[in-house]
């Protein structure tokens, strides 16, 4: 099993297919029930983001970053899948695969560095 | 052999290294000990033991130890070898990999070409190609791209992806000038795929299409000059390839339809009545629409062809003025033809096409 993170994004270029989009409640319920989805949530908007840096021992906190573009992350889901193919199938069934786009990333466990 | 080791170890670079080691060992041992009765099995066993050895040394975690235990129980037979090759093709052509990496990986891992050979075939520096291959192998491992044949519901879509890679490779062969004949390599790989998926109509369709097009290779380009179909020396067509291509025609999807179109030209009996209907089945796109208009011209004469081109929605497809010019030339409307040939020359893509158009322009200006 590999852990995959779905970054759910808007991209200003939604699907034009008029058929109804899948229901998000059902998507969450189905994937929670199968044990494939192990967590996830929506995110507060990018205008409410806060940036933290440490420089020369000082914590620097600033407002932002401000994303000017139409592409930003609006949520995330954590999946446990046996392969990228399974993760792709789950991502493709998410309504935001049509409303925007979904970036699927495999996690990179620390233990792999030791082998 | 590499494909079997990949399945067993799940590690592409380990599989390649151990296979290379096995060949080295064979070179050292066979001249002394004689060639074993079953060289393939000998090599696979040596490579497997080598991989086992390396994994054992690296086995400082339970997961790896488990893998070693599984490997000890694995015996490889022919059926498994077939399945492994098929898995390998689907993995190399996985849509999560960039298209150019899919093509390169297929040539490297399935066809067994060397990195320098692939680099020269695509006219890129060798380090660039090496990096492309390493990145793709890394992504397969890190992103968990599965080493298996996709499930039935995904198969049509993913098979389409595999066929697209092979067809792209074949088409590269038309233009690429290199040591490796990519068109022949593509045909070889399509044959392998058909052996692995016997009776699959779209694989048969792609092979038929490739064979029918390839049968004209000696007639199509003579001394670097492009010879249009109507002027080709028929005796230069490879009849064995034509016959084999025709024998693979079935009813079916896109590749079968394209093969059926190629078959109309290969039969060369002056009957073009089917062509328009075949293009209708292909549907959509500026290229298909123009070819359909040219087909109307072949079936019903240049006047009808010209009218069909004028009826097309506006497009900047570069062959539109060239096709219009050819019909005008046939109709004896030389001045208009010349004008279109000049337009075509301004947007032409390859040198043989440029020389062909220039020759035609000289004719109508003559």
Tab-separated table of C-alpha atoms in Angstrom:
chain	number	residue	atom	x	y	z
A	1	UNK	CA	0.000	0.000	0.000
A	2	UNK	CA	1.171	3.463	-0.851
A	3	UNK	CA	-0.176	6.679	0.582
A	4	UNK	CA	-1.308	9.173	-2.053
A	5	UNK	CA	-2.242	12.796	-1.513
A	6	UNK	CA	-4.839	14.357	-3.776
A	7	UNK	CA	-4.477	18.116	-4.090
A	8	UNK	CA	-7.902	19.303	-5.234
A	9	UNK	CA	-7.498	22.476	-7.306
A	10	UNK	CA	-9.605	24.971	-9.195
A	11	UNK	CA	-8.074	25.993	-12.516
A	12	UNK	CA	-10.596	28.323	-14.178
A	13	UNK	CA	-11.222	25.810	-16.938
A	14	UNK	CA	-14.038	23.486	-15.870
A	15	UNK	CA	-15.529	20.648	-17.911
A	16	UNK	CA	-18.271	21.802	-20.302
A	17	UNK	CA	-20.118	18.448	-20.288
A	18	UNK	CA	-23.662	19.355	-19.131
A	19	UNK	CA	-24.340	16.005	-17.379
A	20	UNK	CA	-24.564	16.309	-13.572
A	21	UNK	CA	-21.325	16.084	-11.613
A	22	UNK	CA	-20.865	13.253	-9.121
A	23	UNK	CA	-21.989	13.945	-5.561
A	24	UNK	CA	-19.124	14.824	-3.202
A	25	UNK	CA	-20.929	13.436	-0.125
A	26	UNK	CA	-21.269	10.078	-1.842
A	27	UNK	CA	-17.653	10.142	-3.022
A	28	UNK	CA	-16.431	10.695	0.543
A	29	UNK	CA	-18.807	8.096	2.013
A	30	UNK	CA	-17.839	5.450	-0.588
A	31	UNK	CA	-14.106	5.915	-0.211
A	32	UNK	CA	-14.264	6.148	3.581
A	33	UNK	CA	-16.281	2.913	3.676
A	34	UNK	CA	-13.781	1.084	1.453
A	35	UNK	CA	-10.929	2.310	3.650
A	36	UNK	CA	-9.196	3.922	0.669
A	37	UNK	CA	-9.683	7.457	1.990
A	38	UNK	CA	-7.944	7.987	5.307
A	39	UNK	CA	-8.404	11.727	5.682
A	40	UNK	CA	-8.913	15.030	3.960
A	41	UNK	CA	-10.719	18.332	4.116
A	42	UNK	CA	-11.475	21.579	2.367
A	43	UNK	CA	-9.033	24.448	2.854
A	44	UNK	CA	-9.799	28.046	3.776
A	45	UNK	CA	-9.150	30.370	0.839
A	46	UNK	CA	-5.655	31.422	-0.238
A	47	UNK	CA	-6.383	34.991	0.898
A	48	UNK	CA	-6.442	33.635	4.457
A	49	UNK	CA	-3.092	31.892	4.131
A	50	UNK	CA	-0.230	32.658	6.476
A	51	UNK	CA	3.442	32.248	5.701
A	52	UNK	CA	6.005	31.229	8.316
A	53	UNK	CA	9.784	31.446	7.921
A	54	UNK	CA	12.686	31.295	10.328
A	55	UNK	CA	15.704	33.482	9.477
A	56	UNK	CA	18.651	34.117	11.792
A	57	UNK	CA	16.714	32.726	14.720
A	58	UNK	CA	13.720	34.981	14.124
A	59	UNK	CA	10.285	33.714	13.230
A	60	UNK	CA	8.900	35.748	10.375
A	61	UNK	CA	5.138	35.603	9.930
A	62	UNK	CA	3.516	37.271	6.948
A	63	UNK	CA	0.154	37.410	5.288
A	64	UNK	CA	-0.146	35.476	2.025
A	65	UNK	CA	1.123	34.231	-0.364
A	66	UNK	CA	-1.350	36.010	-2.611
A	67	UNK	CA	-2.239	33.907	-5.594
A	68	UNK	CA	-3.167	36.160	-8.458
A	69	UNK	CA	-4.027	33.337	-10.785
A	70	UNK	CA	-7.117	31.195	-11.039
A	71	UNK	CA	-5.242	28.062	-10.016
A	72	UNK	CA	-5.061	27.198	-6.350
A	73	UNK	CA	-5.603	24.311	-3.966
A	74	UNK	CA	-9.044	24.169	-2.387
A	75	UNK	CA	-8.753	20.868	-0.537
A	76	UNK	CA	-6.861	17.640	-0.072
A	77	UNK	CA	-7.542	13.969	0.484
A	78	UNK	CA	-5.269	11.251	1.790
A	79	UNK	CA	-5.630	7.875	0.117
A	80	UNK	CA	-4.213	4.434	0.762
A	81	UNK	CA	-4.001	2.642	-2.575
A	82	UNK	CA	-2.206	-0.364	-4.002
A	83	UNK	CA	-1.050	1.599	-7.045
A	84	UNK	CA	-1.191	4.834	-8.989
A	85	UNK	CA	-3.946	3.286	-11.134
A	86	UNK	CA	-6.229	2.904	-8.123
A	87	UNK	CA	-5.482	6.481	-7.015
A	88	UNK	CA	-6.222	7.752	-10.540
A	89	UNK	CA	-9.584	5.953	-10.574
A	90	UNK	CA	-10.580	7.485	-7.220
A	91	UNK	CA	-9.415	10.970	-8.258
A	92	UNK	CA	-11.302	10.718	-11.565
A	93	UNK	CA	-14.545	10.026	-9.656
A	94	UNK	CA	-14.168	13.224	-7.550
A	95	UNK	CA	-16.464	16.051	-8.751
A	96	UNK	CA	-13.520	18.475	-8.859
A	97	UNK	CA	-11.839	16.326	-11.521
A	98	UNK	CA	-14.498	17.988	-13.687
A	99	UNK	CA	-14.778	21.326	-11.883
A	100	UNK	CA	-11.023	21.840	-11.839
A	101	UNK	CA	-8.140	19.410	-11.633
A	102	UNK	CA	-6.594	17.039	-9.166
A	103	UNK	CA	-2.902	16.582	-8.623
A	104	UNK	CA	-2.083	13.099	-7.381
A	105	UNK	CA	1.214	12.690	-5.526
A	106	UNK	CA	2.608	9.581	-3.941
A	107	UNK	CA	4.038	10.087	-0.489
A	108	UNK	CA	7.732	9.314	-0.147
A	109	UNK	CA	8.161	7.430	3.114
A	110	UNK	CA	11.375	8.024	5.081
A	111	UNK	CA	12.087	4.304	5.309
A	112	UNK	CA	12.777	4.139	1.547
A	113	UNK	CA	15.821	6.330	2.080
A	114	UNK	CA	17.338	3.785	4.412
A	115	UNK	CA	17.161	0.767	2.126
B	1	UNK	CA	14.187	-11.656	-18.849
B	2	UNK	CA	14.318	-8.073	-17.641
B	3	UNK	CA	10.528	-8.104	-17.500
B	4	UNK	CA	10.498	-11.216	-15.301
B	5	UNK	CA	13.030	-9.726	-12.916
B	6	UNK	CA	11.048	-6.511	-12.712
B	7	UNK	CA	7.970	-8.465	-11.718
B	8	UNK	CA	9.896	-10.424	-9.105
B	9	UNK	CA	11.876	-7.575	-7.591
B	10	UNK	CA	9.689	-4.568	-8.446
B	11	UNK	CA	12.912	-2.661	-9.067
B	12	UNK	CA	13.695	-1.573	-12.627
B	13	UNK	CA	17.307	-0.602	-12.200
B	14	UNK	CA	18.097	-3.699	-10.144
B	15	UNK	CA	16.513	-5.854	-12.860
B	16	UNK	CA	18.540	-4.182	-15.600
B	17	UNK	CA	21.803	-4.370	-13.656
B	18	UNK	CA	21.396	-8.039	-12.847
B	19	UNK	CA	20.479	-8.913	-16.415
B	20	UNK	CA	23.600	-7.126	-17.624
B	21	UNK	CA	25.654	-9.025	-15.035
B	22	UNK	CA	24.221	-12.317	-16.253
B	23	UNK	CA	25.226	-11.570	-19.834
B	24	UNK	CA	28.727	-10.629	-18.701
B	25	UNK	CA	29.008	-13.891	-16.850
B	26	UNK	CA	27.809	-15.775	-19.938
B	27	UNK	CA	30.479	-14.111	-22.058
B	28	UNK	CA	33.111	-15.186	-19.552
B	29	UNK	CA	31.842	-18.713	-18.930
B	30	UNK	CA	30.285	-20.061	-22.127
B	31	UNK	CA	33.480	-20.106	-24.194
B	32	UNK	CA	35.092	-22.161	-21.388
B	33	UNK	CA	32.208	-24.335	-20.165
B	34	UNK	CA	30.227	-24.535	-23.408
B	35	UNK	CA	26.809	-23.050	-24.088
B	36	UNK	CA	24.181	-24.496	-21.726
B	37	UNK	CA	21.240	-26.524	-23.134
B	38	UNK	CA	18.762	-23.765	-22.369
B	39	UNK	CA	20.679	-20.467	-22.544
B	40	UNK	CA	17.593	-18.372	-21.739
B	41	UNK	CA	16.880	-20.288	-18.533
B	42	UNK	CA	20.581	-20.175	-17.597
B	43	UNK	CA	20.669	-16.410	-17.971
B	44	UNK	CA	17.413	-15.905	-16.070
B	45	UNK	CA	18.619	-18.095	-13.210
B	46	UNK	CA	21.956	-16.297	-12.976
B	47	UNK	CA	20.241	-12.897	-13.064
B	48	UNK	CA	17.667	-14.013	-10.508
B	49	UNK	CA	20.362	-15.296	-8.149
B	50	UNK	CA	22.271	-12.077	-8.549
B	51	UNK	CA	19.157	-10.058	-7.667
B	52	UNK	CA	18.469	-12.367	-4.747
B	53	UNK	CA	21.988	-11.856	-3.526
B	54	UNK	CA	21.747	-8.093	-3.712
B	55	UNK	CA	18.370	-7.985	-2.038
B	56	UNK	CA	19.641	-10.252	0.728
B	57	UNK	CA	22.537	-7.904	1.356
B	58	UNK	CA	20.172	-4.963	1.397
B	59	UNK	CA	17.632	-6.823	3.478
B	60	UNK	CA	17.804	-4.823	6.646
B	61	UNK	CA	14.048	-4.459	6.759
B	62	UNK	CA	11.268	-6.951	7.086
B	63	UNK	CA	9.701	-5.930	3.782
B	64	UNK	CA	12.788	-6.813	1.796
B	65	UNK	CA	13.224	-10.120	3.601
B	66	UNK	CA	9.694	-10.963	2.635
B	67	UNK	CA	10.567	-10.279	-0.989
B	68	UNK	CA	13.524	-12.636	-0.787
B	69	UNK	CA	11.274	-15.348	0.581
B	70	UNK	CA	8.824	-14.860	-2.273
B	71	UNK	CA	11.600	-14.963	-4.871
B	72	UNK	CA	12.880	-18.287	-3.662
B	73	UNK	CA	9.552	-19.888	-4.459
B	74	UNK	CA	9.257	-18.436	-7.942
B	75	UNK	CA	9.875	-20.616	-10.929
B	76	UNK	CA	9.520	-18.941	-14.286
B	77	UNK	CA	7.699	-20.675	-17.110
B	78	UNK	CA	6.750	-19.579	-20.619
B	79	UNK	CA	3.237	-18.466	-19.711
B	80	UNK	CA	4.653	-16.208	-17.040
B	81	UNK	CA	7.207	-14.837	-19.484
B	82	UNK	CA	4.403	-13.882	-21.872
B	83	UNK	CA	2.469	-12.198	-19.082
B	84	UNK	CA	5.576	-10.358	-17.930
B	85	UNK	CA	6.244	-8.893	-21.372
B	86	UNK	CA	2.654	-7.708	-21.631
B	87	UNK	CA	2.844	-6.110	-18.180
B	88	UNK	CA	6.053	-4.426	-19.229
B	89	UNK	CA	4.466	-2.904	-22.348
B	90	UNK	CA	1.492	-1.528	-20.412
B	91	UNK	CA	3.741	-0.095	-17.715
B	92	UNK	CA	6.098	1.559	-20.219
B	93	UNK	CA	3.093	3.144	-21.946
B	94	UNK	CA	1.347	4.278	-18.746
B	95	UNK	CA	-0.422	7.638	-19.282
B	96	UNK	CA	1.098	9.051	-16.066
B	97	UNK	CA	4.486	9.106	-17.845
B	98	UNK	CA	5.308	11.888	-20.325
B	99	UNK	CA	4.711	10.727	-23.898
B	100	UNK	CA	8.347	11.020	-24.965
B	101	UNK	CA	9.373	8.931	-21.950
B	102	UNK	CA	6.799	6.265	-22.862
B	103	UNK	CA	8.285	5.976	-26.329
B	104	UNK	CA	11.871	5.900	-25.034
B	105	UNK	CA	11.111	3.422	-22.265
B	106	UNK	CA	9.331	1.075	-24.659
B	107	UNK	CA	12.334	1.101	-26.994
B	108	UNK	CA	14.769	0.630	-24.110
B	109	UNK	CA	12.978	-1.994	-22.055
B	110	UNK	CA	10.690	-3.856	-24.461
B	111	UNK	CA	12.675	-3.579	-27.697
B	112	UNK	CA	16.066	-3.731	-25.941
B	113	UNK	CA	17.652	-0.821	-27.829
B	114	UNK	CA	20.585	0.920	-26.173
B	115	UNK	CA	20.325	4.458	-24.833
B	116	UNK	CA	22.729	5.833	-27.523
B	117	UNK	CA	20.625	4.167	-30.240
B	118	UNK	CA	17.414	5.744	-28.923
B	119	UNK	CA	19.104	9.120	-28.497
B	120	UNK	CA	20.327	9.116	-32.091
B	121	UNK	CA	16.932	7.972	-33.399
B	122	UNK	CA	15.272	11.008	-31.818
B	123	UNK	CA	18.184	13.366	-32.497
B	124	UNK	CA	18.696	14.266	-28.834
B	125	UNK	CA	22.007	14.229	-26.924
B	126	UNK	CA	22.711	10.933	-25.175
B	127	UNK	CA	22.771	12.399	-21.635
B	128	UNK	CA	19.326	13.930	-22.268
B	129	UNK	CA	17.927	10.569	-23.274
B	130	UNK	CA	19.627	8.804	-20.355
B	131	UNK	CA	18.104	11.326	-17.968
B	132	UNK	CA	14.674	10.921	-19.546
B	133	UNK	CA	14.855	7.159	-18.999
B	134	UNK	CA	16.098	7.443	-15.424
B	135	UNK	CA	13.338	9.929	-14.569
B	136	UNK	CA	10.682	7.647	-16.002
B	137	UNK	CA	12.006	4.636	-14.083
B	138	UNK	CA	12.088	6.710	-10.922
B	139	UNK	CA	8.532	7.854	-11.420
B	140	UNK	CA	7.340	4.282	-11.951
B	141	UNK	CA	8.885	3.330	-8.627
B	142	UNK	CA	8.036	6.428	-6.586
B	143	UNK	CA	4.522	7.047	-7.867
B	144	UNK	CA	3.557	3.387	-7.640
B	145	UNK	CA	2.745	2.957	-11.328
B	146	UNK	CA	1.609	-0.650	-11.338
B	147	UNK	CA	3.384	-3.451	-13.145
B	148	UNK	CA	0.346	-5.183	-14.514
B	149	UNK	CA	-2.085	-5.449	-17.370
B	150	UNK	CA	-4.992	-3.084	-16.624
B	151	UNK	CA	-8.366	-4.463	-15.570
B	152	UNK	CA	-11.050	-5.135	-18.178
B	153	UNK	CA	-12.844	-1.805	-17.658
B	154	UNK	CA	-9.616	0.162	-18.220
B	155	UNK	CA	-8.219	-2.082	-20.938
B	156	UNK	CA	-9.724	-0.468	-24.085
B	157	UNK	CA	-8.536	2.994	-23.052
B	158	UNK	CA	-5.086	1.832	-21.957
B	159	UNK	CA	-4.624	-0.440	-24.970
B	160	UNK	CA	-5.377	2.648	-27.058
B	161	UNK	CA	-2.494	4.368	-25.247
B	162	UNK	CA	-0.111	1.493	-26.050
B	163	UNK	CA	-1.143	1.466	-29.714
B	164	UNK	CA	-0.691	5.247	-29.888
B	165	UNK	CA	2.911	4.902	-28.673
B	166	UNK	CA	3.651	2.195	-31.248
B	167	UNK	CA	2.030	4.185	-34.056
B	168	UNK	CA	3.931	7.332	-33.094
B	169	UNK	CA	7.113	5.277	-33.248
B	170	UNK	CA	6.140	3.992	-36.685
B	171	UNK	CA	5.446	7.498	-37.975
B	172	UNK	CA	8.759	8.764	-36.603
B	173	UNK	CA	10.319	6.139	-38.847
B	174	UNK	CA	9.079	8.026	-41.915
B	175	UNK	CA	11.150	11.091	-41.089
B	176	UNK	CA	13.935	10.045	-38.722
B	177	UNK	CA	17.289	9.393	-40.301
B	178	UNK	CA	19.311	7.151	-38.038
B	179	UNK	CA	20.972	3.826	-37.569
B	180	UNK	CA	17.803	2.357	-36.140
B	181	UNK	CA	14.816	1.956	-38.414
B	182	UNK	CA	12.033	3.045	-36.100
B	183	UNK	CA	9.307	1.937	-38.499
B	184	UNK	CA	10.653	-1.625	-38.508
B	185	UNK	CA	11.114	-1.522	-34.760
B	186	UNK	CA	7.476	-0.435	-34.383
B	187	UNK	CA	6.322	-3.298	-36.607
B	188	UNK	CA	8.359	-5.760	-34.560
B	189	UNK	CA	6.846	-4.454	-31.313
B	190	UNK	CA	3.322	-4.543	-32.733
B	191	UNK	CA	3.933	-8.180	-33.713
B	192	UNK	CA	5.015	-8.931	-30.151
B	193	UNK	CA	1.879	-7.239	-28.813
B	194	UNK	CA	-0.306	-9.245	-31.196
B	195	UNK	CA	1.380	-12.466	-30.059
B	196	UNK	CA	0.598	-11.478	-26.489
B	197	UNK	CA	-3.003	-10.462	-27.270
B	198	UNK	CA	-3.920	-12.786	-30.153
B	199	UNK	CA	-7.092	-11.910	-32.038
B	200	UNK	CA	-7.350	-8.382	-30.601
B	201	UNK	CA	-8.825	-6.500	-33.602
B	202	UNK	CA	-7.249	-3.115	-32.892
B	203	UNK	CA	-3.765	-4.644	-32.532
B	204	UNK	CA	-4.358	-6.472	-35.821
B	205	UNK	CA	-5.565	-3.182	-37.267
B	206	UNK	CA	-2.424	-1.305	-36.249
B	207	UNK	CA	-0.167	-4.060	-37.595
B	208	UNK	CA	-2.134	-4.111	-40.879
B	209	UNK	CA	-1.869	-0.325	-41.160
B	210	UNK	CA	1.876	-0.398	-40.516
B	211	UNK	CA	2.510	-3.244	-42.965
B	212	UNK	CA	0.433	-1.661	-45.739
B	213	UNK	CA	2.195	1.686	-45.366
B	214	UNK	CA	5.610	0.107	-44.980
B	215	UNK	CA	5.091	-2.009	-48.117
B	216	UNK	CA	5.464	1.193	-50.156
B	217	UNK	CA	8.612	2.451	-48.447
B	218	UNK	CA	10.928	1.791	-51.419
B	219	UNK	CA	8.505	3.397	-53.876
B	220	UNK	CA	7.593	6.350	-51.677
B	221	UNK	CA	11.006	7.890	-51.286
B	222	UNK	CA	13.378	7.513	-54.237
B	223	UNK	CA	16.822	9.161	-53.954
B	224	UNK	CA	15.459	11.331	-51.154
B	225	UNK	CA	12.574	12.538	-53.348
B	226	UNK	CA	8.978	12.075	-52.265
B	227	UNK	CA	6.976	10.200	-54.894
B	228	UNK	CA	3.181	10.658	-54.666
B	229	UNK	CA	1.094	7.499	-54.606
B	230	UNK	CA	-0.197	7.861	-58.186
B	231	UNK	CA	3.346	8.078	-59.601
B	232	UNK	CA	4.894	5.299	-57.525
B	233	UNK	CA	6.518	2.359	-59.271
B	234	UNK	CA	4.173	-0.493	-58.287
B	235	UNK	CA	6.906	-3.090	-58.782
B	236	UNK	CA	8.736	-1.560	-55.810
B	237	UNK	CA	5.825	-2.318	-53.455
B	238	UNK	CA	6.542	-5.205	-51.102
B	239	UNK	CA	3.744	-7.613	-52.031
B	240	UNK	CA	4.405	-9.969	-49.101
B	241	UNK	CA	3.759	-7.124	-46.664
B	242	UNK	CA	0.642	-6.076	-48.603
B	243	UNK	CA	-0.750	-9.620	-48.452
B	244	UNK	CA	-0.026	-9.960	-44.761
B	245	UNK	CA	-1.586	-6.569	-44.085
B	246	UNK	CA	-4.730	-7.446	-46.039
B	247	UNK	CA	-5.046	-10.737	-44.149
B	248	UNK	CA	-5.287	-8.849	-40.849
B	249	UNK	CA	-8.300	-6.729	-41.793
B	250	UNK	CA	-11.357	-7.162	-39.550
B	251	UNK	CA	-14.227	-4.930	-38.742
B	252	UNK	CA	-13.363	-2.836	-35.756
B	253	UNK	CA	-12.204	0.454	-34.357
B	254	UNK	CA	-9.992	3.286	-35.460
B	255	UNK	CA	-6.889	1.368	-36.468
B	256	UNK	CA	-8.912	-1.181	-38.427
B	257	UNK	CA	-10.617	1.697	-40.259
B	258	UNK	CA	-7.278	3.367	-41.042
B	259	UNK	CA	-5.946	0.001	-42.213
B	260	UNK	CA	-9.003	-0.408	-44.452
B	261	UNK	CA	-8.188	2.973	-46.024
B	262	UNK	CA	-4.568	1.928	-46.572
B	263	UNK	CA	-5.896	-1.333	-48.079
B	264	UNK	CA	-7.941	0.550	-50.708
B	265	UNK	CA	-4.694	2.136	-51.931
B	266	UNK	CA	-2.738	-1.122	-51.642
B	267	UNK	CA	-5.275	-3.013	-53.797
B	268	UNK	CA	-4.767	-0.278	-56.409
B	269	UNK	CA	-7.731	-1.386	-58.520
B	270	UNK	CA	-9.107	2.092	-59.211
B	271	UNK	CA	-12.123	1.521	-56.969
B	272	UNK	CA	-12.248	4.348	-54.455
B	273	UNK	CA	-15.967	4.147	-53.716
B	274	UNK	CA	-15.427	2.855	-50.153
B	275	UNK	CA	-12.988	5.584	-49.201
B	276	UNK	CA	-15.389	8.377	-48.321
B	277	UNK	CA	-17.472	6.125	-46.055
B	278	UNK	CA	-14.283	4.958	-44.296
B	279	UNK	CA	-13.235	8.550	-43.621
B	280	UNK	CA	-16.740	9.268	-42.328
B	281	UNK	CA	-16.223	6.461	-39.819
B	282	UNK	CA	-12.971	8.044	-38.634
B	283	UNK	CA	-14.773	11.363	-38.055
B	284	UNK	CA	-13.507	14.703	-36.740
B	285	UNK	CA	-10.338	16.695	-37.211
B	286	UNK	CA	-8.872	18.831	-39.994
B	287	UNK	CA	-6.561	16.060	-41.242
B	288	UNK	CA	-9.335	13.498	-41.652
B	289	UNK	CA	-11.636	16.115	-43.237
B	290	UNK	CA	-9.023	17.024	-45.852
B	291	UNK	CA	-8.265	13.368	-46.612
B	292	UNK	CA	-11.990	12.780	-47.022
B	293	UNK	CA	-12.165	15.622	-49.550
B	294	UNK	CA	-9.182	14.156	-51.438
B	295	UNK	CA	-10.961	10.767	-51.409
B	296	UNK	CA	-14.019	12.390	-53.006
B	297	UNK	CA	-11.690	13.708	-55.697
B	298	UNK	CA	-10.239	10.236	-56.281
B	299	UNK	CA	-13.686	8.653	-56.514
B	300	UNK	CA	-15.586	11.339	-58.420
B	301	UNK	CA	-12.919	13.409	-60.177
B	302	UNK	CA	-10.967	16.604	-59.439
B	303	UNK	CA	-13.977	18.914	-59.852
B	304	UNK	CA	-15.844	17.136	-57.047
B	305	UNK	CA	-12.671	17.010	-54.939
B	306	UNK	CA	-12.126	20.724	-55.291
B	307	UNK	CA	-15.731	21.437	-54.332
B	308	UNK	CA	-15.288	19.202	-51.256
B	309	UNK	CA	-12.184	21.163	-50.199
B	310	UNK	CA	-14.002	24.489	-50.621
B	311	UNK	CA	-16.820	23.151	-48.430
B	312	UNK	CA	-14.397	22.448	-45.535
B	313	UNK	CA	-14.500	24.717	-42.507
B	314	UNK	CA	-11.588	27.156	-42.554
B	315	UNK	CA	-8.398	25.586	-41.158
B	316	UNK	CA	-4.725	26.412	-41.209
B	317	UNK	CA	-3.751	22.792	-41.827
B	318	UNK	CA	-0.680	23.135	-44.006
B	319	UNK	CA	-1.645	20.545	-46.601
B	320	UNK	CA	-4.928	22.247	-47.575
B	321	UNK	CA	-3.379	24.575	-50.223
B	322	UNK	CA	-1.273	21.680	-51.555
B	323	UNK	CA	-4.367	19.494	-52.034
B	324	UNK	CA	-6.287	22.364	-53.644
B	325	UNK	CA	-3.324	23.015	-55.967
B	326	UNK	CA	-3.198	19.376	-57.101
B	327	UNK	CA	-6.891	19.369	-58.079
B	328	UNK	CA	-6.548	22.714	-59.907
B	329	UNK	CA	-3.534	21.345	-61.784
B	330	UNK	CA	-5.523	18.317	-62.911
B	331	UNK	CA	-8.301	20.595	-64.103
B	332	UNK	CA	-5.757	22.534	-66.192
B	333	UNK	CA	-6.334	25.724	-64.172
B	334	UNK	CA	-2.589	26.351	-64.079
B	335	UNK	CA	-2.532	29.963	-62.871
B	336	UNK	CA	-4.752	29.201	-59.868
B	337	UNK	CA	-2.778	26.017	-59.185
B	338	UNK	CA	0.493	27.978	-59.183
B	339	UNK	CA	-0.903	30.416	-56.675
B	340	UNK	CA	-1.905	27.575	-54.339
B	341	UNK	CA	1.468	25.819	-54.747
B	342	UNK	CA	3.148	29.059	-53.663
B	343	UNK	CA	0.894	29.256	-50.613
B	344	UNK	CA	1.704	25.613	-49.831
B	345	UNK	CA	5.443	26.216	-50.198
B	346	UNK	CA	5.267	28.992	-47.628
B	347	UNK	CA	4.041	26.617	-44.900
B	348	UNK	CA	5.568	23.243	-45.893
B	349	UNK	CA	7.170	21.155	-43.133
B	350	UNK	CA	9.747	18.810	-44.650
B	351	UNK	CA	12.363	19.070	-47.383
B	352	UNK	CA	11.049	16.227	-49.572
B	353	UNK	CA	7.601	17.870	-49.486
B	354	UNK	CA	9.156	21.213	-50.371
B	355	UNK	CA	10.965	19.732	-53.382
B	356	UNK	CA	7.791	17.976	-54.522
B	357	UNK	CA	5.774	21.212	-54.386
B	358	UNK	CA	8.536	23.171	-56.138
B	359	UNK	CA	8.587	20.595	-58.942
B	360	UNK	CA	4.805	20.857	-59.364
B	361	UNK	CA	4.968	24.642	-59.295
B	362	UNK	CA	7.562	24.590	-62.078
B	363	UNK	CA	5.249	22.301	-64.106
B	364	UNK	CA	2.225	24.607	-63.930
B	365	UNK	CA	4.335	27.688	-64.477
B	366	UNK	CA	6.016	25.959	-67.452
